[in-house]
């Protein structure tokens, strides 16, 4: 929220006034919110599958790293069409598009479905403990 002050300052002080890419700014804020949602869902899932807090933190960090940059690294091994499809499995490709201001329904669907899958998996793990 404090960074909105910077946006407002640049907007007002620009020459001419409003000389800032508002779509990219809004897209970046939206992308960061969606990225935070996925990372929180990953952390909650990691916390549900382990009993130790430190192990849960490590599992969440490794999981977030693999989902964010692991697919891009794996895609760099391949060429052509397989590389594209593998990179689309990761968060980085979708976040890159949103942060440019290009808000596409495919990217939003990806983020929301990833959050839903992680939260449903968390629910399944917690229900299996009570069973």
mmCIF file of N, CA, C and O in Angstrom, residues 19-100:
data_model
loop_
_atom_site.group_PDB
_atom_site.id
_atom_site.type_symbol
_atom_site.label_atom_id
_atom_site.label_comp_id
_atom_site.label_asym_id
_atom_site.label_seq_id
_atom_site.Cartn_x
_atom_site.Cartn_y
_atom_site.Cartn_z
ATOM 1 N N UNK A 19 2.255 10.756 -17.294
ATOM 2 C CA UNK A 19 3.141 10.074 -18.235
ATOM 3 C C UNK A 19 3.764 8.845 -17.569
ATOM 4 O O UNK A 19 4.969 8.794 -17.314
ATOM 5 N N UNK A 20 2.930 7.880 -17.264
ATOM 6 C CA UNK A 20 3.368 6.628 -16.648
ATOM 7 C C UNK A 20 2.492 5.515 -17.213
ATOM 8 O O UNK A 20 1.330 5.740 -17.565
ATOM 9 N N UNK A 21 3.063 4.339 -17.330
ATOM 10 C CA UNK A 21 2.323 3.200 -17.863
ATOM 11 C C UNK A 21 1.435 2.622 -16.760
ATOM 12 O O UNK A 21 1.865 1.811 -15.946
ATOM 13 N N UNK A 22 0.206 3.069 -16.713
ATOM 14 C CA UNK A 22 -0.712 2.658 -15.653
ATOM 15 C C UNK A 22 -1.102 1.192 -15.772
ATOM 16 O O UNK A 22 -1.307 0.521 -14.754
ATOM 17 N N UNK A 23 -1.209 0.687 -16.976
ATOM 18 C CA UNK A 23 -1.580 -0.721 -17.159
ATOM 19 C C UNK A 23 -0.513 -1.637 -16.579
ATOM 20 O O UNK A 23 -0.833 -2.632 -15.914
ATOM 21 N N UNK A 24 0.742 -1.324 -16.806
ATOM 22 C CA UNK A 24 1.815 -2.150 -16.259
ATOM 23 C C UNK A 24 1.862 -2.053 -14.740
ATOM 24 O O UNK A 24 2.142 -3.042 -14.052
ATOM 25 N N UNK A 25 1.566 -0.881 -14.202
ATOM 26 C CA UNK A 25 1.571 -0.708 -12.747
ATOM 27 C C UNK A 25 0.445 -1.509 -12.109
ATOM 28 O O UNK A 25 0.661 -2.235 -11.141
ATOM 29 N N UNK A 26 -0.743 -1.397 -12.659
ATOM 30 C CA UNK A 26 -1.879 -2.157 -12.132
ATOM 31 C C UNK A 26 -1.642 -3.653 -12.319
ATOM 32 O O UNK A 26 -1.923 -4.459 -11.418
ATOM 33 N N UNK A 27 -1.103 -4.025 -13.460
ATOM 34 C CA UNK A 27 -0.792 -5.432 -13.701
ATOM 35 C C UNK A 27 0.252 -5.961 -12.739
ATOM 36 O O UNK A 27 0.166 -7.109 -12.280
ATOM 37 N N UNK A 28 1.231 -5.141 -12.410
ATOM 38 C CA UNK A 28 2.253 -5.574 -11.456
ATOM 39 C C UNK A 28 1.660 -5.785 -10.069
ATOM 40 O O UNK A 28 1.988 -6.756 -9.389
ATOM 41 N N UNK A 29 0.796 -4.865 -9.651
ATOM 42 C CA UNK A 29 0.137 -5.041 -8.351
ATOM 43 C C UNK A 29 -0.738 -6.289 -8.346
ATOM 44 O O UNK A 29 -0.734 -7.065 -7.385
ATOM 45 N N UNK A 30 -1.486 -6.496 -9.409
ATOM 46 C CA UNK A 30 -2.340 -7.679 -9.498
ATOM 47 C C UNK A 30 -1.500 -8.950 -9.535
ATOM 48 O O UNK A 30 -1.811 -9.931 -8.854
ATOM 49 N N UNK A 31 -0.423 -8.928 -10.318
ATOM 50 C CA UNK A 31 0.458 -10.090 -10.394
ATOM 51 C C UNK A 31 1.098 -10.419 -9.058
ATOM 52 O O UNK A 31 1.216 -11.589 -8.689
ATOM 53 N N UNK A 32 1.516 -9.400 -8.330
ATOM 54 C CA UNK A 32 2.100 -9.643 -7.010
ATOM 55 C C UNK A 32 1.080 -10.209 -6.037
ATOM 56 O O UNK A 32 1.401 -11.080 -5.223
ATOM 57 N N UNK A 33 -0.161 -9.733 -6.126
ATOM 58 C CA UNK A 33 -1.209 -10.277 -5.255
ATOM 59 C C UNK A 33 -1.485 -11.744 -5.589
ATOM 60 O O UNK A 33 -1.630 -12.583 -4.681
ATOM 61 N N UNK A 34 -1.540 -12.075 -6.869
ATOM 62 C CA UNK A 34 -1.769 -13.467 -7.260
ATOM 63 C C UNK A 34 -0.583 -14.350 -6.899
ATOM 64 O O UNK A 34 -0.757 -15.487 -6.443
ATOM 65 N N UNK A 35 0.624 -13.829 -7.080
ATOM 66 C CA UNK A 35 1.823 -14.574 -6.712
ATOM 67 C C UNK A 35 1.852 -14.827 -5.209
ATOM 68 O O UNK A 35 2.185 -15.936 -4.764
ATOM 69 N N UNK A 36 1.485 -13.826 -4.431
ATOM 70 C CA UNK A 36 1.424 -13.991 -2.974
ATOM 71 C C UNK A 36 0.374 -15.033 -2.596
ATOM 72 O O UNK A 36 0.591 -15.842 -1.681
ATOM 73 N N UNK A 37 -0.751 -15.034 -3.291
ATOM 74 C CA UNK A 37 -1.785 -16.024 -3.014
ATOM 75 C C UNK A 37 -1.308 -17.443 -3.263
ATOM 76 O O UNK A 37 -1.576 -18.358 -2.474
ATOM 77 N N UNK A 38 -0.593 -17.651 -4.358
ATOM 78 C CA UNK A 38 -0.058 -18.987 -4.660
ATOM 79 C C UNK A 38 0.991 -19.385 -3.631
ATOM 80 O O UNK A 38 1.003 -20.523 -3.146
ATOM 81 N N UNK A 39 1.857 -18.453 -3.265
ATOM 82 C CA UNK A 39 2.892 -18.777 -2.290
ATOM 83 C C UNK A 39 2.297 -19.067 -0.913
ATOM 84 O O UNK A 39 2.778 -19.943 -0.197
ATOM 85 N N UNK A 40 1.253 -18.353 -0.531
ATOM 86 C CA UNK A 40 0.588 -18.626 0.741
ATOM 87 C C UNK A 40 -0.082 -20.000 0.698
ATOM 88 O O UNK A 40 -0.002 -20.779 1.662
ATOM 89 N N UNK A 41 -0.741 -20.321 -0.401
ATOM 90 C CA UNK A 41 -1.370 -21.636 -0.533
ATOM 91 C C UNK A 41 -0.325 -22.743 -0.482
ATOM 92 O O UNK A 41 -0.556 -23.798 0.126
ATOM 93 N N UNK A 42 0.840 -22.504 -1.089
ATOM 94 C CA UNK A 42 1.924 -23.482 -1.035
ATOM 95 C C UNK A 42 2.432 -23.639 0.402
ATOM 96 O O UNK A 42 2.709 -24.752 0.859
ATOM 97 N N UNK A 43 2.539 -22.539 1.125
ATOM 98 C CA UNK A 43 2.982 -22.596 2.512
ATOM 99 C C UNK A 43 1.986 -23.308 3.415
ATOM 100 O O UNK A 43 2.374 -24.082 4.290
ATOM 101 N N UNK A 44 0.706 -23.073 3.192
ATOM 102 C CA UNK A 44 -0.322 -23.752 3.980
ATOM 103 C C UNK A 44 -0.301 -25.245 3.692
ATOM 104 O O UNK A 44 -0.419 -26.076 4.607
ATOM 105 N N UNK A 45 -0.132 -25.610 2.436
ATOM 106 C CA UNK A 45 -0.047 -27.029 2.086
ATOM 107 C C UNK A 45 1.183 -27.681 2.714
ATOM 108 O O UNK A 45 1.102 -28.782 3.258
ATOM 109 N N UNK A 46 2.318 -27.004 2.659
ATOM 110 C CA UNK A 46 3.531 -27.546 3.258
ATOM 111 C C UNK A 46 3.372 -27.689 4.763
ATOM 112 O O UNK A 46 3.866 -28.649 5.366
ATOM 113 N N UNK A 47 2.684 -26.761 5.373
ATOM 114 C CA UNK A 47 2.440 -26.842 6.809
ATOM 115 C C UNK A 47 1.507 -27.999 7.154
ATOM 116 O O UNK A 47 1.624 -28.607 8.217
ATOM 117 N N UNK A 48 0.590 -28.316 6.246
ATOM 118 C CA UNK A 48 -0.354 -29.409 6.502
ATOM 119 C C UNK A 48 0.298 -30.775 6.357
ATOM 120 O O UNK A 48 -0.076 -31.719 7.061
ATOM 121 N N UNK A 49 1.282 -30.911 5.463
ATOM 122 C CA UNK A 49 1.859 -32.243 5.238
ATOM 123 C C UNK A 49 2.987 -32.572 6.212
ATOM 124 O O UNK A 49 3.418 -33.716 6.262
ATOM 125 N N UNK A 50 3.461 -31.597 6.974
ATOM 126 C CA UNK A 50 4.512 -31.868 7.947
ATOM 127 C C UNK A 50 4.056 -31.421 9.328
ATOM 128 O O UNK A 50 3.165 -30.597 9.468
ATOM 129 N N UNK A 51 4.704 -31.947 10.322
ATOM 130 C CA UNK A 51 4.367 -31.572 11.695
ATOM 131 C C UNK A 51 5.362 -30.575 12.279
ATOM 132 O O UNK A 51 5.068 -29.925 13.267
ATOM 133 N N UNK A 52 6.506 -30.440 11.665
ATOM 134 C CA UNK A 52 7.544 -29.547 12.158
ATOM 135 C C UNK A 52 7.509 -28.238 11.368
ATOM 136 O O UNK A 52 7.403 -28.243 10.140
ATOM 137 N N UNK A 53 7.609 -27.109 12.058
ATOM 138 C CA UNK A 53 7.518 -25.814 11.395
ATOM 139 C C UNK A 53 8.705 -25.546 10.488
ATOM 140 O O UNK A 53 8.548 -24.969 9.409
ATOM 141 N N UNK A 54 9.879 -25.943 10.895
ATOM 142 C CA UNK A 54 11.073 -25.693 10.096
ATOM 143 C C UNK A 54 11.039 -26.511 8.811
ATOM 144 O O UNK A 54 11.357 -26.012 7.728
ATOM 145 N N UNK A 55 10.628 -27.763 8.918
ATOM 146 C CA UNK A 55 10.501 -28.609 7.733
ATOM 147 C C UNK A 55 9.427 -28.047 6.809
ATOM 148 O O UNK A 55 9.595 -28.033 5.582
ATOM 149 N N UNK A 56 8.330 -27.573 7.374
ATOM 150 C CA UNK A 56 7.272 -26.981 6.558
ATOM 151 C C UNK A 56 7.783 -25.749 5.818
ATOM 152 O O UNK A 56 7.478 -25.547 4.639
ATOM 153 N N UNK A 57 8.585 -24.928 6.494
ATOM 154 C CA UNK A 57 9.157 -23.755 5.842
ATOM 155 C C UNK A 57 10.066 -24.165 4.691
ATOM 156 O O UNK A 57 9.988 -23.595 3.601
ATOM 157 N N UNK A 58 10.911 -25.149 4.912
ATOM 158 C CA UNK A 58 11.830 -25.587 3.866
ATOM 159 C C UNK A 58 11.086 -26.200 2.686
ATOM 160 O O UNK A 58 11.428 -25.948 1.527
ATOM 161 N N UNK A 59 10.068 -26.989 2.972
ATOM 162 C CA UNK A 59 9.260 -27.579 1.898
ATOM 163 C C UNK A 59 8.555 -26.479 1.101
ATOM 164 O O UNK A 59 8.508 -26.522 -0.137
ATOM 165 N N UNK A 60 8.042 -25.466 1.801
ATOM 166 C CA UNK A 60 7.358 -24.367 1.109
ATOM 167 C C UNK A 60 8.328 -23.559 0.253
ATOM 168 O O UNK A 60 8.006 -23.203 -0.885
ATOM 169 N N UNK A 61 9.516 -23.287 0.769
ATOM 170 C CA UNK A 61 10.496 -22.514 0.005
ATOM 171 C C UNK A 61 10.931 -23.282 -1.237
ATOM 172 O O UNK A 61 10.982 -22.728 -2.345
ATOM 173 N N UNK A 62 11.223 -24.555 -1.071
ATOM 174 C CA UNK A 62 11.641 -25.368 -2.221
ATOM 175 C C UNK A 62 10.495 -25.514 -3.218
ATOM 176 O O UNK A 62 10.701 -25.407 -4.433
ATOM 177 N N UNK A 63 9.288 -25.723 -2.725
ATOM 178 C CA UNK A 63 8.132 -25.835 -3.612
ATOM 179 C C UNK A 63 7.876 -24.556 -4.397
ATOM 180 O O UNK A 63 7.631 -24.588 -5.597
ATOM 181 N N UNK A 64 7.950 -23.420 -3.721
ATOM 182 C CA UNK A 64 7.751 -22.136 -4.400
ATOM 183 C C UNK A 64 8.851 -21.887 -5.424
ATOM 184 O O UNK A 64 8.587 -21.397 -6.529
ATOM 185 N N UNK A 65 10.081 -22.236 -5.071
ATOM 186 C CA UNK A 65 11.194 -22.057 -6.014
ATOM 187 C C UNK A 65 11.009 -22.936 -7.248
ATOM 188 O O UNK A 65 11.209 -22.482 -8.372
ATOM 189 N N UNK A 66 10.616 -24.188 -7.029
ATOM 190 C CA UNK A 66 10.439 -25.094 -8.162
ATOM 191 C C UNK A 66 9.293 -24.663 -9.062
ATOM 192 O O UNK A 66 9.399 -24.743 -10.289
ATOM 193 N N UNK A 67 8.203 -24.221 -8.475
ATOM 194 C CA UNK A 67 7.068 -23.804 -9.289
ATOM 195 C C UNK A 67 7.373 -22.495 -10.014
ATOM 196 O O UNK A 67 6.936 -22.288 -11.137
ATOM 197 N N UNK A 68 8.158 -21.610 -9.377
ATOM 198 C CA UNK A 68 8.450 -20.321 -10.009
ATOM 199 C C UNK A 68 9.518 -20.437 -11.087
ATOM 200 O O UNK A 68 9.342 -19.974 -12.198
ATOM 201 N N UNK A 69 10.645 -21.050 -10.772
ATOM 202 C CA UNK A 69 11.738 -21.056 -11.758
ATOM 203 C C UNK A 69 12.139 -22.453 -12.229
ATOM 204 O O UNK A 69 12.912 -22.565 -13.173
ATOM 205 N N UNK A 70 11.624 -23.470 -11.612
ATOM 206 C CA UNK A 70 11.997 -24.828 -11.997
ATOM 207 C C UNK A 70 11.530 -25.210 -13.386
ATOM 208 O O UNK A 70 12.254 -25.853 -14.151
ATOM 209 N N UNK A 71 10.320 -24.798 -13.736
ATOM 210 C CA UNK A 71 9.795 -25.141 -15.053
ATOM 211 C C UNK A 71 10.523 -24.384 -16.159
ATOM 212 O O UNK A 71 10.727 -24.913 -17.247
ATOM 213 N N UNK A 72 10.920 -23.145 -15.883
ATOM 214 C CA UNK A 72 11.709 -22.404 -16.881
ATOM 215 C C UNK A 72 13.070 -23.040 -17.082
ATOM 216 O O UNK A 72 13.579 -23.102 -18.202
ATOM 217 N N UNK A 73 13.674 -23.512 -16.004
ATOM 218 C CA UNK A 73 14.969 -24.189 -16.123
ATOM 219 C C UNK A 73 14.839 -25.488 -16.902
ATOM 220 O O UNK A 73 15.694 -25.822 -17.723
ATOM 221 N N UNK A 74 13.772 -26.214 -16.629
ATOM 222 C CA UNK A 74 13.534 -27.462 -17.354
ATOM 223 C C UNK A 74 13.229 -27.185 -18.824
ATOM 224 O O UNK A 74 13.670 -27.935 -19.703
ATOM 225 N N UNK A 75 12.515 -26.101 -19.105
ATOM 226 C CA UNK A 75 12.184 -25.759 -20.486
ATOM 227 C C UNK A 75 13.413 -25.352 -21.278
ATOM 228 O O UNK A 75 13.452 -25.530 -22.501
ATOM 229 N N UNK A 76 14.434 -24.837 -20.612
ATOM 230 C CA UNK A 76 15.647 -24.431 -21.330
ATOM 231 C C UNK A 76 16.422 -25.637 -21.866
ATOM 232 O O UNK A 76 17.254 -25.484 -22.753
ATOM 233 N N UNK A 77 16.125 -26.825 -21.362
ATOM 234 C CA UNK A 77 16.767 -28.036 -21.853
ATOM 235 C C UNK A 77 16.204 -28.420 -23.217
ATOM 236 O O UNK A 77 16.928 -28.924 -24.077
ATOM 237 N N UNK A 78 14.921 -28.159 -23.418
ATOM 238 C CA UNK A 78 14.243 -28.537 -24.658
ATOM 239 C C UNK A 78 14.235 -27.372 -25.638
ATOM 240 O O UNK A 78 14.552 -26.253 -25.292
ATOM 241 N N UNK A 79 13.835 -27.655 -26.863
ATOM 242 C CA UNK A 79 13.720 -26.628 -27.893
ATOM 243 C C UNK A 79 12.337 -26.699 -28.531
ATOM 244 O O UNK A 79 11.716 -27.752 -28.578
ATOM 245 N N UNK A 80 11.887 -25.571 -29.027
ATOM 246 C CA UNK A 80 10.655 -25.529 -29.797
ATOM 247 C C UNK A 80 9.406 -25.627 -28.949
ATOM 248 O O UNK A 80 9.306 -25.062 -27.868
ATOM 249 N N UNK A 81 8.456 -26.378 -29.460
ATOM 250 C CA UNK A 81 7.145 -26.482 -28.843
ATOM 251 C C UNK A 81 7.170 -27.103 -27.437
ATOM 252 O O UNK A 81 6.471 -26.610 -26.556
ATOM 253 N N UNK A 82 7.940 -28.160 -27.190
ATOM 254 C CA UNK A 82 7.959 -28.702 -25.815
ATOM 255 C C UNK A 82 8.459 -27.695 -24.791
ATOM 256 O O UNK A 82 7.958 -27.654 -23.664
ATOM 257 N N UNK A 83 9.412 -26.872 -25.165
ATOM 258 C CA UNK A 83 9.939 -25.868 -24.239
ATOM 259 C C UNK A 83 8.859 -24.861 -23.871
ATOM 260 O O UNK A 83 8.742 -24.446 -22.710
ATOM 261 N N UNK A 84 8.045 -24.477 -24.846
ATOM 262 C CA UNK A 84 6.965 -23.524 -24.586
ATOM 263 C C UNK A 84 5.950 -24.109 -23.614
ATOM 264 O O UNK A 84 5.539 -23.453 -22.654
ATOM 265 N N UNK A 85 5.532 -25.345 -23.872
ATOM 266 C CA UNK A 85 4.520 -25.962 -23.017
ATOM 267 C C UNK A 85 5.040 -26.230 -21.615
ATOM 268 O O UNK A 85 4.297 -26.094 -20.640
ATOM 269 N N UNK A 86 6.288 -26.585 -21.480
ATOM 270 C CA UNK A 86 6.857 -26.802 -20.149
ATOM 271 C C UNK A 86 6.963 -25.480 -19.399
ATOM 272 O O UNK A 86 6.664 -25.407 -18.205
ATOM 273 N N UNK A 87 7.367 -24.422 -20.079
ATOM 274 C CA UNK A 87 7.480 -23.126 -19.399
ATOM 275 C C UNK A 87 6.116 -22.590 -18.986
ATOM 276 O O UNK A 87 6.015 -21.845 -18.007
ATOM 277 N N UNK A 88 5.057 -22.966 -19.695
ATOM 278 C CA UNK A 88 3.717 -22.514 -19.338
ATOM 279 C C UNK A 88 3.189 -23.201 -18.084
ATOM 280 O O UNK A 88 2.196 -22.749 -17.504
ATOM 281 N N UNK A 89 3.830 -24.268 -17.644
ATOM 282 C CA UNK A 89 3.427 -24.917 -16.405
ATOM 283 C C UNK A 89 3.886 -24.141 -15.177
ATOM 284 O O UNK A 89 3.347 -24.309 -14.093
ATOM 285 N N UNK A 90 4.894 -23.309 -15.329
ATOM 286 C CA UNK A 90 5.441 -22.552 -14.214
ATOM 287 C C UNK A 90 4.765 -21.201 -14.042
ATOM 288 O O UNK A 90 4.064 -20.703 -14.918
ATOM 289 N N UNK A 91 5.017 -20.592 -12.905
ATOM 290 C CA UNK A 91 4.408 -19.312 -12.575
ATOM 291 C C UNK A 91 5.059 -18.168 -13.335
ATOM 292 O O UNK A 91 4.402 -17.191 -13.682
ATOM 293 N N UNK A 92 6.336 -18.257 -13.608
ATOM 294 C CA UNK A 92 7.095 -17.129 -14.162
ATOM 295 C C UNK A 92 6.510 -16.619 -15.475
ATOM 296 O O UNK A 92 6.412 -15.407 -15.687
ATOM 297 N N UNK A 93 6.119 -17.515 -16.356
ATOM 298 C CA UNK A 93 5.581 -17.097 -17.655
ATOM 299 C C UNK A 93 4.270 -16.333 -17.486
ATOM 300 O O UNK A 93 4.034 -15.322 -18.152
ATOM 301 N N UNK A 94 3.424 -16.797 -16.588
ATOM 302 C CA UNK A 94 2.135 -16.139 -16.367
ATOM 303 C C UNK A 94 2.317 -14.814 -15.629
ATOM 304 O O UNK A 94 1.647 -13.831 -15.938
ATOM 305 N N UNK A 95 3.223 -14.797 -14.673
ATOM 306 C CA UNK A 95 3.486 -13.563 -13.931
ATOM 307 C C UNK A 95 4.101 -12.497 -14.847
ATOM 308 O O UNK A 95 3.769 -11.319 -14.736
ATOM 309 N N UNK A 96 4.978 -12.917 -15.736
ATOM 310 C CA UNK A 96 5.616 -11.984 -16.670
ATOM 311 C C UNK A 96 4.570 -11.279 -17.531
ATOM 312 O O UNK A 96 4.658 -10.072 -17.755
ATOM 313 N N UNK A 97 3.592 -12.027 -18.018
ATOM 314 C CA UNK A 97 2.553 -11.420 -18.862
ATOM 315 C C UNK A 97 1.703 -10.431 -18.067
ATOM 316 O O UNK A 97 1.402 -9.342 -18.548
ATOM 317 N N UNK A 98 1.313 -10.806 -16.865
ATOM 318 C CA UNK A 98 0.475 -9.924 -16.055
ATOM 319 C C UNK A 98 1.241 -8.671 -15.650
ATOM 320 O O UNK A 98 0.688 -7.571 -15.647
ATOM 321 N N UNK A 99 2.512 -8.808 -15.315
ATOM 322 C CA UNK A 99 3.277 -7.646 -14.873
ATOM 323 C C UNK A 99 3.535 -6.650 -16.002
ATOM 324 O O UNK A 99 3.860 -5.497 -15.741
ATOM 325 N N UNK A 100 3.381 -7.065 -17.245
ATOM 326 C CA UNK A 100 3.485 -6.140 -18.375
ATOM 327 C C UNK A 100 2.195 -5.360 -18.594
ATOM 328 O O UNK A 100 2.144 -4.465 -19.416
#
